[in-house]
Amino acid sequence: MSFVEYSEIIQEGDVVIIFLGHESMMPVMVQSGAQTQTRYGVIRHSGDLIGQRFGSKVTCSKGGWVYVLHPTPELWTVNLPHRTQILYTTDIANITLMLELKPGSVVCESGTGSGSLSHSILRTIAPTGHLHTVEFHAQRAEKAIQEFKEHKVSHLVTVRNQDVCKDGFGITGIADAVFLDIPSPWEAITHAKSAIKRKGGRICSFSPCIEQVQRTCEALLDHGFEEICTLEVLLRVQDVRTVTLPLPDFGPEEDSSSSQVASDLSQDEVQNSGNTSVICRTATPPREMAGHTGYLTFATKPCD
């Protein structure tokens, strides 16, 4: 099992996602002889998981069942242990697109945090790319190294425990893209520019406050970056549902178009309850939705 390569069979040492429902999942490290407790009963790793195919339906000790899923960066984002606030798929997708990441890309990141974005970057740049990620907090850096080994992606990533604003990324002139998620990204622009390759590259900064964005944009301009833009991504999921709408009554006269509409309706779609009505599907916006997460500022380093 690897987060960047699909496997068919569950083996000891793999990380699997136990799917109990759309709102209830958990990551589990498969170990011979171990057990995992769920609300549907016990899952025995040796008998229920090892040797089974990913995606299998597993019956628990109380008779309930769960699905055992192959881990992906998207599933990991919604199930990972939170050491910091994380980026979610809506922002991650735009970051991957706007930084023009692809297999073979060399990427610098700071800070590592809980590793949500890191796993998505690694899948995108595999199998020949490399991620250089910097984490200021020593314990978070050690935990990230451990997780990358468990997820079998450690060959694609280098984790450094240092202050990116003072010490940089540890590389010079080889990065295709740089991502900053730190309190003062404007202080790291100099190191980001030196890390990006001479023929140019892209940079992105994630900041929750507009004051941070202003100072970052000023620093980008001072260092010669071009195509500076800031955007905010808001996810608005539409609710698709079935509704019954009344057909207007225009009186006894019928023209060819109205008779054609009536003839096209199936018996299940037409209801006679006083006025004729039709059943159809419609989409409505949510009454409540997730609000502001942060601003994404992008820029391009021109060729030297």
Short mmCIF file of C-alpha atoms in Angstrom, two decimals:
data_model
loop_
_atom_site.label_atom_id
_atom_site.label_comp_id
_atom_site.label_asym_id
_atom_site.label_seq_id
_atom_site.Cartn_x
_atom_site.Cartn_y
_atom_site.Cartn_z
CA MET A 1 0.00 0.00 0.00
CA SER A 2 1.19 3.48 -0.86
CA PHE A 3 -0.57 6.82 -1.08
CA VAL A 4 0.83 7.25 -4.59
CA GLU A 5 0.41 3.69 -5.92
CA TYR A 6 -2.71 1.53 -5.78
CA SER A 7 -2.54 -1.98 -4.29
CA GLU A 8 -5.11 -4.75 -4.61
CA ILE A 9 -4.51 -6.77 -1.43
CA ILE A 10 -4.30 -5.56 2.18
CA GLN A 11 -1.02 -6.51 3.85
CA GLU A 12 0.38 -6.13 7.34
CA GLY A 13 1.72 -2.61 7.87
CA ASP A 14 -0.76 -1.01 5.46
CA VAL A 15 -2.89 1.97 6.44
CA VAL A 16 -6.56 1.41 5.58
CA ILE A 17 -9.64 3.61 5.92
CA ILE A 18 -12.50 1.95 7.81
CA PHE A 19 -15.71 3.33 6.27
CA LEU A 20 -18.69 3.18 8.62
CA GLY A 21 -20.64 5.91 6.83
CA HIS A 22 -20.14 9.16 4.91
CA GLU A 23 -19.74 11.04 8.18
CA SER A 24 -17.86 8.30 10.04
CA MET A 25 -14.48 6.95 8.93
CA MET A 26 -11.23 6.12 10.67
CA PRO A 27 -7.65 5.35 9.58
CA VAL A 28 -6.21 2.07 10.90
CA MET A 29 -2.71 0.61 10.75
CA VAL A 30 -3.06 -3.10 9.94
CA GLN A 31 -1.12 -5.30 12.36
CA SER A 32 -1.19 -9.07 12.74
CA GLY A 33 -3.12 -10.07 15.86
CA ALA A 34 -4.50 -6.57 16.46
CA GLN A 35 -8.17 -5.61 16.80
CA THR A 36 -10.12 -2.45 16.06
CA GLN A 37 -13.29 -1.55 17.96
CA THR A 38 -16.22 0.00 16.07
CA ARG A 39 -19.85 0.62 16.95
CA TYR A 40 -20.67 -2.46 14.86
CA GLY A 41 -18.27 -4.67 16.78
CA VAL A 42 -14.67 -5.83 16.60
CA ILE A 43 -12.58 -6.04 13.42
CA ARG A 44 -9.83 -8.65 13.74
CA HIS A 45 -6.90 -7.65 11.57
CA SER A 46 -5.52 -11.14 10.95
CA GLY A 47 -8.83 -12.71 9.93
CA ASP A 48 -10.82 -9.77 8.60
CA LEU A 49 -8.26 -7.50 6.92
CA ILE A 50 -4.96 -9.14 5.97
CA GLY A 51 -5.28 -10.83 2.60
CA GLN A 52 -8.57 -9.14 1.72
CA ARG A 53 -9.01 -6.83 -1.25
CA PHE A 54 -9.24 -3.09 -0.75
CA GLY A 55 -12.90 -2.11 -1.00
CA SER A 56 -14.08 -5.33 0.65
CA LYS A 57 -17.18 -5.43 2.83
CA VAL A 58 -16.16 -6.76 6.26
CA THR A 59 -18.62 -8.12 8.85
CA CYS A 60 -17.88 -7.10 12.45
CA SER A 61 -18.41 -9.21 15.56
CA LYS A 62 -21.87 -7.72 16.30
CA GLY A 63 -23.14 -8.51 12.81
CA GLY A 64 -22.75 -5.02 11.37
CA TRP A 65 -20.47 -4.36 8.44
CA VAL A 66 -17.98 -1.80 7.20
CA TYR A 67 -16.02 -1.16 4.02
CA VAL A 68 -12.21 -1.22 4.03
CA LEU A 69 -10.95 1.45 1.62
CA HIS A 70 -7.59 2.15 0.05
CA PRO A 71 -6.19 5.43 1.45
CA THR A 72 -6.10 8.48 -0.81
CA PRO A 73 -5.03 12.06 -0.07
CA GLU A 74 -8.71 13.10 -0.09
CA LEU A 75 -9.68 10.45 2.46
CA TRP A 76 -6.61 11.25 4.55
CA THR A 77 -7.56 14.94 4.65
CA VAL A 78 -10.89 14.17 6.33
CA ASN A 79 -9.47 11.49 8.66
CA LEU A 80 -5.98 12.63 9.66
CA PRO A 81 -5.06 13.46 13.28
CA HIS A 82 -5.10 17.25 13.51
CA ARG A 83 -1.85 18.74 14.78
CA THR A 84 -2.67 22.10 13.20
CA GLN A 85 -5.45 23.64 11.17
CA ILE A 86 -5.41 22.02 7.74
CA LEU A 87 -6.19 22.77 4.13
CA TYR A 88 -9.16 20.95 2.62
CA THR A 89 -9.77 19.58 -0.85
CA THR A 90 -11.44 22.74 -2.22
CA ASP A 91 -8.31 24.85 -1.65
CA ILE A 92 -5.89 21.98 -2.37
CA ALA A 93 -7.36 21.43 -5.84
CA ASN A 94 -6.88 25.10 -6.76
CA ILE A 95 -3.35 25.16 -5.35
CA THR A 96 -2.38 22.10 -7.41
CA LEU A 97 -3.86 23.67 -10.55
CA MET A 98 -2.48 27.19 -10.14
CA LEU A 99 1.03 26.00 -9.21
CA GLU A 100 1.02 23.87 -12.38
CA LEU A 101 2.16 20.76 -10.53
CA LYS A 102 2.73 17.56 -12.50
CA PRO A 103 4.74 14.32 -12.27
CA GLY A 104 8.41 15.22 -11.84
CA SER A 105 7.87 18.63 -10.26
CA VAL A 106 10.12 19.78 -7.42
CA VAL A 107 8.09 21.58 -4.75
CA CYS A 108 8.97 23.49 -1.58
CA GLU A 109 6.44 23.75 1.25
CA SER A 110 6.31 25.48 4.62
CA GLY A 111 4.91 24.59 7.06
CA THR A 112 4.23 20.91 6.97
CA GLY A 113 1.58 20.99 9.70
CA SER A 114 -0.66 17.92 9.69
CA GLY A 115 0.40 16.88 6.17
CA SER A 116 -2.93 17.35 4.40
CA LEU A 117 -1.54 19.31 1.44
CA SER A 118 1.72 17.34 1.50
CA HIS A 119 0.00 14.05 0.60
CA SER A 120 -1.84 15.61 -2.33
CA ILE A 121 1.37 17.18 -3.63
CA LEU A 122 3.20 13.86 -3.36
CA ARG A 123 0.56 12.02 -5.39
CA THR A 124 0.69 14.71 -8.08
CA ILE A 125 4.49 14.83 -8.45
CA ALA A 126 5.13 11.07 -8.17
CA PRO A 127 7.00 9.04 -9.28
CA THR A 128 9.98 11.26 -10.15
CA GLY A 129 9.27 14.53 -8.35
CA HIS A 130 10.32 15.58 -4.87
CA LEU A 131 8.81 17.61 -2.03
CA HIS A 132 11.00 19.68 0.30
CA THR A 133 8.85 20.55 3.30
CA VAL A 134 9.91 22.69 6.26
CA GLU A 135 8.32 22.55 9.72
CA PHE A 136 9.30 24.90 12.53
CA HIS A 137 7.92 22.71 15.35
CA ALA A 138 10.22 19.76 16.16
CA GLN A 139 7.55 17.30 17.31
CA ARG A 140 5.35 18.00 14.29
CA ALA A 141 8.35 17.47 12.00
CA GLU A 142 9.14 14.11 13.64
CA LYS A 143 5.51 13.00 13.37
CA ALA A 144 5.41 13.98 9.70
CA ILE A 145 8.54 11.92 8.99
CA GLN A 146 6.96 8.93 10.73
CA GLU A 147 3.71 9.24 8.75
CA PHE A 148 5.51 9.56 5.42
CA LYS A 149 7.38 6.32 6.20
CA GLU A 150 4.17 4.53 7.20
CA HIS A 151 2.48 5.71 4.01
CA LYS A 152 5.46 4.58 1.91
CA VAL A 153 6.15 7.99 0.36
CA SER A 154 9.31 8.89 2.30
CA HIS A 155 11.45 8.49 -0.86
CA LEU A 156 9.56 11.43 -2.40
CA VAL A 157 9.89 13.91 0.48
CA THR A 158 12.55 15.60 2.60
CA VAL A 159 11.41 17.04 5.93
CA ARG A 160 13.48 19.78 7.57
CA ASN A 161 12.97 21.12 11.07
CA GLN A 162 13.99 24.78 10.80
CA ASP A 163 12.70 28.33 10.52
CA VAL A 164 12.01 28.96 6.85
CA CYS A 165 12.06 32.73 7.38
CA LYS A 166 15.68 32.57 8.63
CA ASP A 167 17.12 29.37 7.14
CA GLY A 168 15.15 28.92 3.93
CA PHE A 169 14.26 25.58 2.33
CA GLY A 170 17.74 24.06 2.16
CA ILE A 171 17.85 24.08 -1.65
CA THR A 172 18.74 26.66 -4.30
CA GLY A 173 17.59 27.08 -7.88
CA ILE A 174 15.78 23.76 -8.42
CA ALA A 175 12.15 24.23 -7.32
CA ASP A 176 9.30 24.45 -9.80
CA ALA A 177 6.89 25.79 -7.18
CA VAL A 178 6.81 27.07 -3.59
CA PHE A 179 3.91 27.01 -1.15
CA LEU A 180 3.82 29.07 2.06
CA ASP A 181 1.39 28.55 4.92
CA ILE A 182 3.06 30.48 7.74
CA PRO A 183 2.12 33.51 9.89
CA SER A 184 4.47 35.93 8.10
CA PRO A 185 4.99 34.71 4.52
CA TRP A 186 6.49 38.04 3.41
CA GLU A 187 9.56 37.22 5.49
CA ALA A 188 10.16 34.04 3.46
CA ILE A 189 9.83 35.53 -0.05
CA THR A 190 13.60 36.02 -0.39
CA HIS A 191 14.28 32.33 0.38
CA ALA A 192 11.40 31.25 -1.85
CA LYS A 193 12.82 33.20 -4.78
CA SER A 194 16.27 31.66 -4.32
CA ALA A 195 14.79 28.15 -4.14
CA ILE A 196 12.91 28.52 -7.45
CA LYS A 197 14.81 27.54 -10.59
CA ARG A 198 16.43 30.21 -12.80
CA LYS A 199 13.98 29.75 -15.67
CA GLY A 200 11.12 30.71 -13.40
CA GLY A 201 8.38 29.07 -11.37
CA ARG A 202 5.25 29.64 -9.35
CA ILE A 203 4.62 30.60 -5.73
CA CYS A 204 1.49 30.42 -3.57
CA SER A 205 0.82 31.84 -0.13
CA PHE A 206 -2.16 30.88 2.04
CA SER A 207 -3.22 33.51 4.59
CA PRO A 208 -6.43 33.86 6.61
CA CYS A 209 -6.18 37.66 7.03
CA ILE A 210 -6.22 40.32 4.31
CA GLU A 211 -3.48 42.29 6.12
CA GLN A 212 -1.15 39.32 5.60
CA VAL A 213 -2.08 39.29 1.93
CA GLN A 214 -1.24 42.98 1.55
CA ARG A 215 2.22 42.63 3.04
CA THR A 216 2.91 39.47 1.03
CA CYS A 217 1.91 41.15 -2.25
CA GLU A 218 4.20 44.10 -1.46
CA ALA A 219 7.12 41.71 -0.82
CA LEU A 220 6.39 39.83 -4.06
CA LEU A 221 6.45 43.08 -6.03
CA ASP A 222 9.70 44.17 -4.34
CA HIS A 223 11.35 40.88 -5.40
CA GLY A 224 10.27 41.13 -9.01
CA PHE A 225 7.45 38.59 -9.08
CA GLU A 226 4.82 38.98 -11.78
CA GLU A 227 1.21 37.89 -12.43
CA ILE A 228 0.27 38.45 -8.79
CA CYS A 229 -3.31 37.56 -7.98
CA THR A 230 -5.31 36.72 -4.86
CA LEU A 231 -8.44 34.62 -4.76
CA GLU A 232 -10.80 33.06 -2.24
CA VAL A 233 -12.52 29.73 -2.89
CA LEU A 234 -16.00 29.18 -1.45
CA LEU A 235 -17.68 25.81 -1.96
CA ARG A 236 -21.43 26.03 -2.59
CA VAL A 237 -23.02 22.58 -2.89
CA GLN A 238 -26.44 22.58 -4.55
CA ASP A 239 -29.25 20.47 -3.11
CA VAL A 240 -30.89 18.44 -5.90
CA ARG A 241 -34.43 17.39 -4.98
CA THR A 242 -37.79 16.46 -6.47
CA VAL A 243 -40.54 19.09 -6.42
CA THR A 244 -44.12 19.30 -7.66
CA LEU A 245 -44.96 22.39 -9.70
CA PRO A 246 -48.47 23.37 -10.83
CA LEU A 247 -49.10 23.82 -14.52
CA PRO A 248 -50.83 27.13 -15.34
CA ASP A 249 -54.47 27.05 -16.34
CA PHE A 250 -54.95 29.20 -19.44
CA GLY A 251 -58.61 28.35 -19.87
CA PRO A 252 -60.45 25.97 -22.17
CA GLU A 253 -58.55 26.85 -25.34
CA GLU A 254 -55.56 24.67 -26.24
CA ASP A 255 -52.90 25.50 -28.72
CA SER A 256 -50.56 23.04 -30.35
CA SER A 257 -47.66 23.73 -27.98
CA SER A 258 -49.63 23.18 -24.75
CA SER A 259 -51.20 19.99 -26.05
CA GLN A 260 -47.76 18.74 -27.05
CA VAL A 261 -46.45 19.42 -23.52
CA ALA A 262 -49.38 17.54 -21.97
CA SER A 263 -48.86 14.58 -24.30
CA ASP A 264 -45.12 14.40 -23.46
CA LEU A 265 -45.75 14.04 -19.72
CA SER A 266 -45.87 10.49 -18.33
CA GLN A 267 -48.67 9.36 -16.06
CA ASP A 268 -46.28 9.34 -13.08
CA GLU A 269 -45.37 12.97 -13.72
CA VAL A 270 -48.90 14.33 -13.96
CA GLN A 271 -51.13 14.60 -10.90
CA ASN A 272 -54.77 15.61 -11.02
CA SER A 273 -55.62 17.41 -7.78
CA GLY A 274 -57.69 20.36 -8.92
CA ASN A 275 -55.08 21.90 -11.20
CA THR A 276 -52.68 19.76 -13.23
CA SER A 277 -49.15 19.59 -11.81
CA VAL A 278 -45.81 18.18 -12.93
CA ILE A 279 -43.06 16.46 -10.95
CA CYS A 280 -39.53 17.59 -11.79
CA ARG A 281 -36.04 17.84 -10.31
CA THR A 282 -34.48 21.14 -9.30
CA ALA A 283 -31.37 22.40 -7.55
CA THR A 284 -31.46 24.89 -4.70
CA PRO A 285 -28.57 26.61 -2.90
CA PRO A 286 -27.94 25.75 0.75
CA ARG A 287 -29.36 27.95 3.47
CA GLU A 288 -26.02 27.73 5.26
CA MET A 289 -22.55 27.13 3.86
CA ALA A 290 -18.95 27.11 4.98
CA GLY A 291 -17.55 30.61 4.93
CA HIS A 292 -14.07 32.08 4.68
CA THR A 293 -11.07 29.75 5.07
CA GLY A 294 -8.23 31.84 3.67
CA TYR A 295 -6.84 33.83 0.76
CA LEU A 296 -4.65 32.20 -1.88
CA THR A 297 -2.08 34.54 -3.38
CA PHE A 298 -0.26 33.36 -6.52
CA ALA A 299 2.66 34.85 -8.39
CA THR A 300 5.23 33.93 -11.04
CA LYS A 301 8.99 34.32 -10.85
CA PRO A 302 10.18 35.51 -14.26
CA CYS A 303 13.17 33.96 -15.99
CA ASP A 304 16.52 35.34 -14.83
#
